[in-house]
C-alpha atoms as an extended CHARMM CRD file, in Angstrom:
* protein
*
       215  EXT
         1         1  UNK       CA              0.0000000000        0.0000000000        0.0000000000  PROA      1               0.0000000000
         2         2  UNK       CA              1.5610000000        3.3480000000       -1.0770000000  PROA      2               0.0000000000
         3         3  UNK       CA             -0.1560000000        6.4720000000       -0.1760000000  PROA      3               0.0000000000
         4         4  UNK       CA              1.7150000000        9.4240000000        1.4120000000  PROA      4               0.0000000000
         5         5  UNK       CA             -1.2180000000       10.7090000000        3.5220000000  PROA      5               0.0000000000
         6         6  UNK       CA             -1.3810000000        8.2420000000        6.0410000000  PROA      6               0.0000000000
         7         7  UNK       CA             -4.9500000000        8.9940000000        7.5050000000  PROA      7               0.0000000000
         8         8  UNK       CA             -5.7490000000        7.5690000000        3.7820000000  PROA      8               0.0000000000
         9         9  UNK       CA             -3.1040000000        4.3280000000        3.7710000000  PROA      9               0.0000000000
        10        10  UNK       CA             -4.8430000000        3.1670000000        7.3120000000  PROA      10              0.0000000000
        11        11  UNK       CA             -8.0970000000        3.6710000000        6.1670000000  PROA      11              0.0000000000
        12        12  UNK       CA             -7.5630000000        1.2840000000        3.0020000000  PROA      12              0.0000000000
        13        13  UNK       CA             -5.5190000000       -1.1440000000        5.3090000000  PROA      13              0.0000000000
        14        14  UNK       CA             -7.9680000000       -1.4280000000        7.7990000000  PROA      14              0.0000000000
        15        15  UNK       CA            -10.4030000000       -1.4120000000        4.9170000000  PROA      15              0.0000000000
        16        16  UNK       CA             -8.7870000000       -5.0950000000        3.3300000000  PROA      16              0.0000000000
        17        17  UNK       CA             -7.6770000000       -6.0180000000        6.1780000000  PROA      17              0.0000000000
        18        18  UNK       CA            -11.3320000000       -6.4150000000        7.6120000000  PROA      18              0.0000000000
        19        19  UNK       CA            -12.1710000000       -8.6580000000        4.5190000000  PROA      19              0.0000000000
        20        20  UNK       CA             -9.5860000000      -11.3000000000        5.1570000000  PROA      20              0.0000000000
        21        21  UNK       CA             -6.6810000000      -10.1660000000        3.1140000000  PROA      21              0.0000000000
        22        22  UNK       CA             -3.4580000000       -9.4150000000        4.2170000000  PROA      22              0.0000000000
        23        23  UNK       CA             -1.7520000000       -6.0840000000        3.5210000000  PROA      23              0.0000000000
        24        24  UNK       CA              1.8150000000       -7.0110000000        3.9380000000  PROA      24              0.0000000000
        25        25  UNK       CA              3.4880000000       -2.9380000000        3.5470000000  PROA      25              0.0000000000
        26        26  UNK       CA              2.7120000000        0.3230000000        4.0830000000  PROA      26              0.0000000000
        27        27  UNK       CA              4.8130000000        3.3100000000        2.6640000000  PROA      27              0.0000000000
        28        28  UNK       CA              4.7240000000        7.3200000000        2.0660000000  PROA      28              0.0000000000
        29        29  UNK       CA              6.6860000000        7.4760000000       -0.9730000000  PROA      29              0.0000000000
        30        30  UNK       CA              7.5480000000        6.1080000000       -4.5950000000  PROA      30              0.0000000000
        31        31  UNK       CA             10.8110000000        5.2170000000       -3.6980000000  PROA      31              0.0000000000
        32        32  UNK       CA              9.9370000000        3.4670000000       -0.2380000000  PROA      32              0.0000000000
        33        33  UNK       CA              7.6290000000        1.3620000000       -2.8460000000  PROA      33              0.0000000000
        34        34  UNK       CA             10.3890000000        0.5150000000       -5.0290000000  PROA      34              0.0000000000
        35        35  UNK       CA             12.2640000000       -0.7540000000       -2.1770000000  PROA      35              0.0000000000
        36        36  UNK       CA             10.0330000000       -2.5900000000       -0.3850000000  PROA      36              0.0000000000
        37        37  UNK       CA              8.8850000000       -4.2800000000       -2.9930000000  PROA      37              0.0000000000
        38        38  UNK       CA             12.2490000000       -5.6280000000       -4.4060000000  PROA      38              0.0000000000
        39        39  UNK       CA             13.1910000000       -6.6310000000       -0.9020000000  PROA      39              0.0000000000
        40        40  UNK       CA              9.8460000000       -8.6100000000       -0.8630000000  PROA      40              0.0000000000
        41        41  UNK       CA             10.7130000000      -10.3050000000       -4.0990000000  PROA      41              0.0000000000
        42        42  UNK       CA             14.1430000000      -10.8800000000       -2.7390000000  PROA      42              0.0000000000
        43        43  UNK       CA             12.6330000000      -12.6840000000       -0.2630000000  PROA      43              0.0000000000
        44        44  UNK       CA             10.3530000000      -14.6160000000       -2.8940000000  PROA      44              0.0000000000
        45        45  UNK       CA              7.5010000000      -13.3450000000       -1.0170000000  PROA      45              0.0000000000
        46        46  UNK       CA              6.2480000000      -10.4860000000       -3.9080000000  PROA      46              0.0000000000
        47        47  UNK       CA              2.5520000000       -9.6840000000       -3.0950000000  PROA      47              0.0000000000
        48        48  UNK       CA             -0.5930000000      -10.0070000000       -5.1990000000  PROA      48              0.0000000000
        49        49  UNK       CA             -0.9860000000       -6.3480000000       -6.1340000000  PROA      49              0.0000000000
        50        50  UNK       CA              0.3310000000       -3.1420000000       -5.2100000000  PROA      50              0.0000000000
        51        51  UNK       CA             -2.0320000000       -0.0820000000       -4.2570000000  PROA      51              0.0000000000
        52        52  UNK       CA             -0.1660000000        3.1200000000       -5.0690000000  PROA      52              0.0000000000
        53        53  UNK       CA             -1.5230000000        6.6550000000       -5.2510000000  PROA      53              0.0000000000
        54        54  UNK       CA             -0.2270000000        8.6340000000       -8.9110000000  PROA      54              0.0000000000
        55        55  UNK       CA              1.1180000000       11.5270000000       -7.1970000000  PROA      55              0.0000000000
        56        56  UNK       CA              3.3260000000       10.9750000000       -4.3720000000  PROA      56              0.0000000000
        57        57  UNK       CA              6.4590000000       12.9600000000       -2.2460000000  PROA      57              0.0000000000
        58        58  UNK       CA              8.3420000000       14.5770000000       -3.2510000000  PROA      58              0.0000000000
        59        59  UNK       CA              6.8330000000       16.5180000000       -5.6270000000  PROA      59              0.0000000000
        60        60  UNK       CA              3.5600000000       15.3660000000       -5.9360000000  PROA      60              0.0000000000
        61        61  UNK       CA              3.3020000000       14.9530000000       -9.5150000000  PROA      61              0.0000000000
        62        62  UNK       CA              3.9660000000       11.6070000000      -11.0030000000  PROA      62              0.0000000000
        63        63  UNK       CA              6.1570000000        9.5160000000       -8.7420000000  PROA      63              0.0000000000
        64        64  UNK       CA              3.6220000000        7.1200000000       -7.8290000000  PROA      64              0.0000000000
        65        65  UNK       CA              2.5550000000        5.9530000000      -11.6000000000  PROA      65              0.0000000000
        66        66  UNK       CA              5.8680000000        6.2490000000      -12.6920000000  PROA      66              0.0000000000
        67        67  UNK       CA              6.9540000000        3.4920000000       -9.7480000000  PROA      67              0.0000000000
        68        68  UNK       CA              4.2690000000        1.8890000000      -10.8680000000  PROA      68              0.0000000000
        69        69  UNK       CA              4.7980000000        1.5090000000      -14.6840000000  PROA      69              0.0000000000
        70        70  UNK       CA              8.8640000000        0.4710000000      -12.9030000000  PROA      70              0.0000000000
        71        71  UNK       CA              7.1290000000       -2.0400000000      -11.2790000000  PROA      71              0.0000000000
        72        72  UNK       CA              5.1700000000       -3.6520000000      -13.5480000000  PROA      72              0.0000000000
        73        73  UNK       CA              8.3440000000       -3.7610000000      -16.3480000000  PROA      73              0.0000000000
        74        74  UNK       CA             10.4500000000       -5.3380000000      -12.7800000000  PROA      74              0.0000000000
        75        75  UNK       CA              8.0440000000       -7.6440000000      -11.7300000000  PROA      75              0.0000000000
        76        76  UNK       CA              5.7520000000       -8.8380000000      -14.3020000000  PROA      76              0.0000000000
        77        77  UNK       CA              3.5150000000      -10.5480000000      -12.4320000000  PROA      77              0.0000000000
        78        78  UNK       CA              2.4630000000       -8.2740000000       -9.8150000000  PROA      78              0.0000000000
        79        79  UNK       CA             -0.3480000000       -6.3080000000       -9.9040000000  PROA      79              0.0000000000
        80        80  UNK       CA             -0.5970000000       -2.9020000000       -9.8030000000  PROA      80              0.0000000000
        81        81  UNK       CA             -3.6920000000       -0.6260000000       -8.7210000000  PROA      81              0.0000000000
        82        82  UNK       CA             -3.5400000000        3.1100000000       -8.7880000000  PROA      82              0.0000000000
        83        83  UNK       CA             -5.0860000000        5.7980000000       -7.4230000000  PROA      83              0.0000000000
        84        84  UNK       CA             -5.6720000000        9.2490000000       -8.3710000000  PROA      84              0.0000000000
        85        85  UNK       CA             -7.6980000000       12.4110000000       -7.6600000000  PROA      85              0.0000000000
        86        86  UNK       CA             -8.3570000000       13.0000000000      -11.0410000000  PROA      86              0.0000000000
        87        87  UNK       CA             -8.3800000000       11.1460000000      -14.6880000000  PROA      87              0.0000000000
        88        88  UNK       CA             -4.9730000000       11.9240000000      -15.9030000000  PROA      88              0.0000000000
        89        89  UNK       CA             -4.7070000000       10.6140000000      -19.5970000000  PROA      89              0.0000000000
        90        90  UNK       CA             -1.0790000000       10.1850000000      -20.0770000000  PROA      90              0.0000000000
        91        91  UNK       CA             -0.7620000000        8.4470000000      -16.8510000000  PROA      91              0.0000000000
        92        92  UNK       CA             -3.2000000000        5.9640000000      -17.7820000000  PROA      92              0.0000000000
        93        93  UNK       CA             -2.3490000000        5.6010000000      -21.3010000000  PROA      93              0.0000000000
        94        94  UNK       CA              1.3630000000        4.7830000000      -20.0500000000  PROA      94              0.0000000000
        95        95  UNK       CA              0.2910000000        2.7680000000      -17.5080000000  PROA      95              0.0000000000
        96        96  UNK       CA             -1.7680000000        0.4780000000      -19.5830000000  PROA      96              0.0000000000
        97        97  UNK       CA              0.0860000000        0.3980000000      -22.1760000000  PROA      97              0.0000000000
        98        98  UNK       CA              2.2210000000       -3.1030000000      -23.1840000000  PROA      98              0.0000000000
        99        99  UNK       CA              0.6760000000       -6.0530000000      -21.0210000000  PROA      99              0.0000000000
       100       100  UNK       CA             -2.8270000000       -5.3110000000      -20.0140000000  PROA      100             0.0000000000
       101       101  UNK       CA             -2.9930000000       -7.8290000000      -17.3820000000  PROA      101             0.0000000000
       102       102  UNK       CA             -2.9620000000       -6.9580000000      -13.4760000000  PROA      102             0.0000000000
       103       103  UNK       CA             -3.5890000000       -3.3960000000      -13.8050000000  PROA      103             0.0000000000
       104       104  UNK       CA             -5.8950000000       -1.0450000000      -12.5640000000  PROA      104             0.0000000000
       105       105  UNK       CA             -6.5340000000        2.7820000000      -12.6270000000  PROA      105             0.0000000000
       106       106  UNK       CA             -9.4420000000        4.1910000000      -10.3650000000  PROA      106             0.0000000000
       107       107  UNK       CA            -10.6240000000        7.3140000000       -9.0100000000  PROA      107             0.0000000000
       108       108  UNK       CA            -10.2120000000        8.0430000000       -5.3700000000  PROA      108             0.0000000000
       109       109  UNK       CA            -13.7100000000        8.6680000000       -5.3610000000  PROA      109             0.0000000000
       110       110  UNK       CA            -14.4150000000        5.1820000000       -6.1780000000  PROA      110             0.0000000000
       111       111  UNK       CA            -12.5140000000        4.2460000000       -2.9150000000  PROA      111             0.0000000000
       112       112  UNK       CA            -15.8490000000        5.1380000000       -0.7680000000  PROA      112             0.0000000000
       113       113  UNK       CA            -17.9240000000        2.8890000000       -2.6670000000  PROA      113             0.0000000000
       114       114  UNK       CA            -16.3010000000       -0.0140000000       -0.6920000000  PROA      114             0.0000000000
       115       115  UNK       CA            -17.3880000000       -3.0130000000       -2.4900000000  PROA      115             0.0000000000
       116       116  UNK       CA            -16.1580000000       -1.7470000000       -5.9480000000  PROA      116             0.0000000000
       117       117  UNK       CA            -13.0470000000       -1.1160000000       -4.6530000000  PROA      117             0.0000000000
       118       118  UNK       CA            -12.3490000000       -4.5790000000       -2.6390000000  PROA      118             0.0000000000
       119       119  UNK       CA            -13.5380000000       -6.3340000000       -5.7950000000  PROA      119             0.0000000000
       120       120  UNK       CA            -10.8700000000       -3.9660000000       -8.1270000000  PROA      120             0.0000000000
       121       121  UNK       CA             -7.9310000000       -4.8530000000       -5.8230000000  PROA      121             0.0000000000
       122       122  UNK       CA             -9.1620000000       -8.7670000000       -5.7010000000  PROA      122             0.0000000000
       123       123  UNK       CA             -9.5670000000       -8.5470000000       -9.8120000000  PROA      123             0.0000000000
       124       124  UNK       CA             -6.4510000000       -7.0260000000      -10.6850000000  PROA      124             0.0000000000
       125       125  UNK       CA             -4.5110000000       -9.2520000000       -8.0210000000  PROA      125             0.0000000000
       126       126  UNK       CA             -5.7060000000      -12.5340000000      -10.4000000000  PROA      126             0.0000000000
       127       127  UNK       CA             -4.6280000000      -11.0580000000      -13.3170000000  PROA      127             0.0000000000
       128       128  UNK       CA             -7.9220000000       -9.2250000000      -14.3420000000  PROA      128             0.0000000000
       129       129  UNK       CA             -8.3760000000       -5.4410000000      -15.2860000000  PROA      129             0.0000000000
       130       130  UNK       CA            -10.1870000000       -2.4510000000      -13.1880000000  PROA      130             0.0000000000
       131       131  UNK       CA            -10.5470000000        0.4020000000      -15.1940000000  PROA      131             0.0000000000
       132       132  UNK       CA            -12.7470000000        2.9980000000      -13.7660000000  PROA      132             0.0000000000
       133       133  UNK       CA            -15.5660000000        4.7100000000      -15.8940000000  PROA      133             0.0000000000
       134       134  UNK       CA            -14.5250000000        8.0700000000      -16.2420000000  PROA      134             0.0000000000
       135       135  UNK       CA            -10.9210000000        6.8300000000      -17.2640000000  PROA      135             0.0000000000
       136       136  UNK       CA            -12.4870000000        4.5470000000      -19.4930000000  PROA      136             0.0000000000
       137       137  UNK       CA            -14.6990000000        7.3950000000      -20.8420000000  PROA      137             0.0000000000
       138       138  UNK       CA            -11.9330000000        9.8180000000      -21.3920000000  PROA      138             0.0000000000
       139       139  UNK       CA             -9.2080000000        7.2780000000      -23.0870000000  PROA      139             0.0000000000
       140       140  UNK       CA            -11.6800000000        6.3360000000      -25.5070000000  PROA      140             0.0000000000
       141       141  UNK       CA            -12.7870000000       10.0160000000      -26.2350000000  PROA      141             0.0000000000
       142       142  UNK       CA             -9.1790000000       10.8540000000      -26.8060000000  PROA      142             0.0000000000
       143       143  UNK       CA             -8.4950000000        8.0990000000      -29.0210000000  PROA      143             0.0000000000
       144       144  UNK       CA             -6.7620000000        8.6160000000      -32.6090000000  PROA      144             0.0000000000
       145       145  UNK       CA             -8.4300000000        5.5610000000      -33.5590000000  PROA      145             0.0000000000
       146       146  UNK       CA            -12.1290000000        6.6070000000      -33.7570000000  PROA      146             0.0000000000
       147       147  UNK       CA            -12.4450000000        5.1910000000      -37.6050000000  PROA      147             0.0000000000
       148       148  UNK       CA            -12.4570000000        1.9710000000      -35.2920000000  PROA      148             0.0000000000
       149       149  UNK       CA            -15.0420000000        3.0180000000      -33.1590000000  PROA      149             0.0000000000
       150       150  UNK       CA            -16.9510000000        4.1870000000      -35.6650000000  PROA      150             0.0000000000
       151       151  UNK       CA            -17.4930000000        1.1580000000      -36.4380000000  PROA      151             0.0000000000
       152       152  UNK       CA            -19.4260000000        0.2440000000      -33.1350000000  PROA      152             0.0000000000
       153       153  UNK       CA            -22.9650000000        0.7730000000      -32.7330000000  PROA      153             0.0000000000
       154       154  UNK       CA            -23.8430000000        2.6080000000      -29.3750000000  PROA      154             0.0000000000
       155       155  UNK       CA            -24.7320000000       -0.3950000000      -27.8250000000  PROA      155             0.0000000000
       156       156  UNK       CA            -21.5140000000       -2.6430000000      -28.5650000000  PROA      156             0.0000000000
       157       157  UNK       CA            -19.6330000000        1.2330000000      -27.7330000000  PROA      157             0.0000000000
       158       158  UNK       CA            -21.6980000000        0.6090000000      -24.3360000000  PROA      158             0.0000000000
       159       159  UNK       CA            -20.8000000000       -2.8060000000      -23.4010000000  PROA      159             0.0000000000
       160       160  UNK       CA            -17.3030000000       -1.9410000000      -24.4230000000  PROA      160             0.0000000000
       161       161  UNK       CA            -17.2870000000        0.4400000000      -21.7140000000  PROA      161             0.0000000000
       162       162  UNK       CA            -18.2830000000       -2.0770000000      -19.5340000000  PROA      162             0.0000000000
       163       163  UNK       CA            -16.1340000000       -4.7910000000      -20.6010000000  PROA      163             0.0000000000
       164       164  UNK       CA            -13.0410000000       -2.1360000000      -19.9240000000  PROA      164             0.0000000000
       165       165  UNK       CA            -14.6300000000       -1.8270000000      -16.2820000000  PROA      165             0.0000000000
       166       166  UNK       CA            -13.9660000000       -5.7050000000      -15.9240000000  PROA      166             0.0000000000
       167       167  UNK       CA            -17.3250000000       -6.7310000000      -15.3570000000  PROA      167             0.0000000000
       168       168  UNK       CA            -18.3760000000      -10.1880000000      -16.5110000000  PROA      168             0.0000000000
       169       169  UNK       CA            -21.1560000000      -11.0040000000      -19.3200000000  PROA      169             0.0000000000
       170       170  UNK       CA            -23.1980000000      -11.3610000000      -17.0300000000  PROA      170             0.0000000000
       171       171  UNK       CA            -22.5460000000       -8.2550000000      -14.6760000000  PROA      171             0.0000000000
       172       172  UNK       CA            -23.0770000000       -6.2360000000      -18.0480000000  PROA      172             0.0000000000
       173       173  UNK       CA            -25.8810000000       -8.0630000000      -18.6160000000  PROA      173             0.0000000000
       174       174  UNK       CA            -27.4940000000       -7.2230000000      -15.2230000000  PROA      174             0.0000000000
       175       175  UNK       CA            -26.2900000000       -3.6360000000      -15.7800000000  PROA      175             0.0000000000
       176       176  UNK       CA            -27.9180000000       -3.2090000000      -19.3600000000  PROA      176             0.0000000000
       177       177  UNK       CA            -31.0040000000       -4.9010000000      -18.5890000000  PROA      177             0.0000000000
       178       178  UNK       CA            -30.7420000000       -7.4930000000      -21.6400000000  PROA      178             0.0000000000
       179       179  UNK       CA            -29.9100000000      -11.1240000000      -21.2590000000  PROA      179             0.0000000000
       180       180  UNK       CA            -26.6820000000      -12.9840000000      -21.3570000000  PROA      180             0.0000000000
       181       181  UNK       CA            -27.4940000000      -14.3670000000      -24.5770000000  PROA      181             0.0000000000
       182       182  UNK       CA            -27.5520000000      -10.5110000000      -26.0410000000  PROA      182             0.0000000000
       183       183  UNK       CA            -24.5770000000       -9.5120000000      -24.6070000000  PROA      183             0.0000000000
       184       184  UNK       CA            -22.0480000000      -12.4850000000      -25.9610000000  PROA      184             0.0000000000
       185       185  UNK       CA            -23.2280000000      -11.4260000000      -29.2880000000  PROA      185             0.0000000000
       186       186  UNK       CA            -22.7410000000       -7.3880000000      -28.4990000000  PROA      186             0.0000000000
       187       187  UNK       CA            -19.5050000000       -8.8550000000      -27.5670000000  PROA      187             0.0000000000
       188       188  UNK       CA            -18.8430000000      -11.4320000000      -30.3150000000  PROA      188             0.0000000000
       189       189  UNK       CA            -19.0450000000       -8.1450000000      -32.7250000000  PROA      189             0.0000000000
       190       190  UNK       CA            -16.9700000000       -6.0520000000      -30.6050000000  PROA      190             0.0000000000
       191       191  UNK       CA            -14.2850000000       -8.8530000000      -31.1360000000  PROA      191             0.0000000000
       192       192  UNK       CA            -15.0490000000       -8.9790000000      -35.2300000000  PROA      192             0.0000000000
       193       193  UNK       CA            -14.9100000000       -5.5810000000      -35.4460000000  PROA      193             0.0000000000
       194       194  UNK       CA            -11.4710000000       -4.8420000000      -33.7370000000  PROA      194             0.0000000000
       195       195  UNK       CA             -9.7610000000       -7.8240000000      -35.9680000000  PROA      195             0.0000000000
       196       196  UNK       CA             -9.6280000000       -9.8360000000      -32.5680000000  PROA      196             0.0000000000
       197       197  UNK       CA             -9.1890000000      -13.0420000000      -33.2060000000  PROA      197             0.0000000000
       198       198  UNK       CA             -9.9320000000      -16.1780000000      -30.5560000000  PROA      198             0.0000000000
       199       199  UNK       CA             -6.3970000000      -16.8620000000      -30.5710000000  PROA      199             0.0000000000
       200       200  UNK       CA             -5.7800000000      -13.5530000000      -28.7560000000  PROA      200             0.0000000000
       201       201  UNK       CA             -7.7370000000      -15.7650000000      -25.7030000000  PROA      201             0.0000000000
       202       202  UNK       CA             -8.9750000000      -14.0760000000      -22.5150000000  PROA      202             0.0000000000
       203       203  UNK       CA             -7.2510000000      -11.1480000000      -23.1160000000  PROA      203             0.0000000000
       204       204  UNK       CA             -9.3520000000       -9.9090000000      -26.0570000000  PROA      204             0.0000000000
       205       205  UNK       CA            -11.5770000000       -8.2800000000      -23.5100000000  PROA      205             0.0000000000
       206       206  UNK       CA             -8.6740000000       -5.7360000000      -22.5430000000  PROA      206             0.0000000000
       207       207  UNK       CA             -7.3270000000       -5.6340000000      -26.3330000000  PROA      207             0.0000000000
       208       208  UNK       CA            -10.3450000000       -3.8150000000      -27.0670000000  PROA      208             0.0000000000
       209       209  UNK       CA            -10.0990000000       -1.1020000000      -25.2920000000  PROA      209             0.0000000000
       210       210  UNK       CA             -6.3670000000       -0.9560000000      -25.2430000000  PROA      210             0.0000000000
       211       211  UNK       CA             -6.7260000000       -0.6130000000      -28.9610000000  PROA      211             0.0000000000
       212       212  UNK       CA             -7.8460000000        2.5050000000      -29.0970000000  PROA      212             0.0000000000
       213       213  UNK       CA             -4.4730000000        3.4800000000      -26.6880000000  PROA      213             0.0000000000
       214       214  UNK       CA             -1.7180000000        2.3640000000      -28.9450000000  PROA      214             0.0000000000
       215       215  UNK       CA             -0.7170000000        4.9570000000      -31.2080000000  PROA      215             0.0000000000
């Protein structure tokens, strides 16, 4: 857990900690995260995921993604969660860019609604993605790539949202109102329409929104 204000970092501890998972580190700064977690993987005991606010000492700007985007080229199977105040495009894009597994970018808002935030640390520490709406909303809005998306109808542009959130079919399917059935084909196109093949496997569901990042 990196956050400098520490009000904050014993909150969220106290916060997983009450839901049966073990937060093994707490630290103030990007390079007390850098540390900790190569002594940790020294010690072949590199946690799950990493929860790290973007902007950290000492001058509050980028050291926390940047340690982040370190850690994930480091130690490629850790997961890494971030925090930030606001939805800071070429954070994200740089963040997400490259492997799109065990990553996830929220809003601190997103912190109060408690259950969405246990489940994004849970998902990205098995290798799934937590991308929070508004960062969703803006990458795609930004995108050089919106020949592709024009391609989309609104719906299959909604459930892409969705999928980018990490929900499941089924989640989306709850969310939309519709039944599973509809949403595997929304998704089915989505995939057809972004050149996704099945090869690409589970990760297909990240590809197509990462798409849209890769310039």
């Amino acid at each position: 857990m990196a956050e400098d204000s520490v009000l904050l970092r014993e909150g969220l501890t106290r916060l997983l900690t009450d839901r049966g998972h073990h937060v093994v580190a707490g630290v103030g700064d990007a390079d007390a995260l850098i540390r900790t977690i190569g002594d940790l993987a020294a010690q072949d005991g590199l946690p799950d995921v990493v929860v790290a606010d973007v902007r950290m000492p000492p001058t509050h700007t980028d050291e926390g993604v940047r340690a982040a985007v370190r850690l994930r080229r480091d130690h490629p199977g850790l997961g890494v969660l971030v925090l930030s105040q606001y939805v800071e495009e070429r954070y994200a894009t740089e963040l997400l860019a490259g492997n799109s597994r065990s990553v996830g970018y929220l809003l601190k808002d997103r912190v109060a609604e408690v259950t969405e935030f246990v489940d994004a640390v849970v998902r990205v520490a098995g290798g799934g993605t937590a991308l929070d709406p508004e960062v969703v909303a803006q990458l795609l809005g930004r995108s050089r790539k919106q020949d592709v998306l024009a391609g989309l109808t609104p719906r299959e542009r909604e459930v892409l949202g969705l999928m980018a959130e990490g929900r499941t079919n089924s989640a989306i399917a709850r969310q939309l109102v519709v039944s599973d059935g509809a949403v595997e084909k929304h998704v089915s196109n989505i995939f057809l329409k972004l050149g996704l093949s099945p090869s690409d496997g589970d990760h297909r569901r990240v590809l197509a929104v990462l798409t849209y990042l890769e310039s």
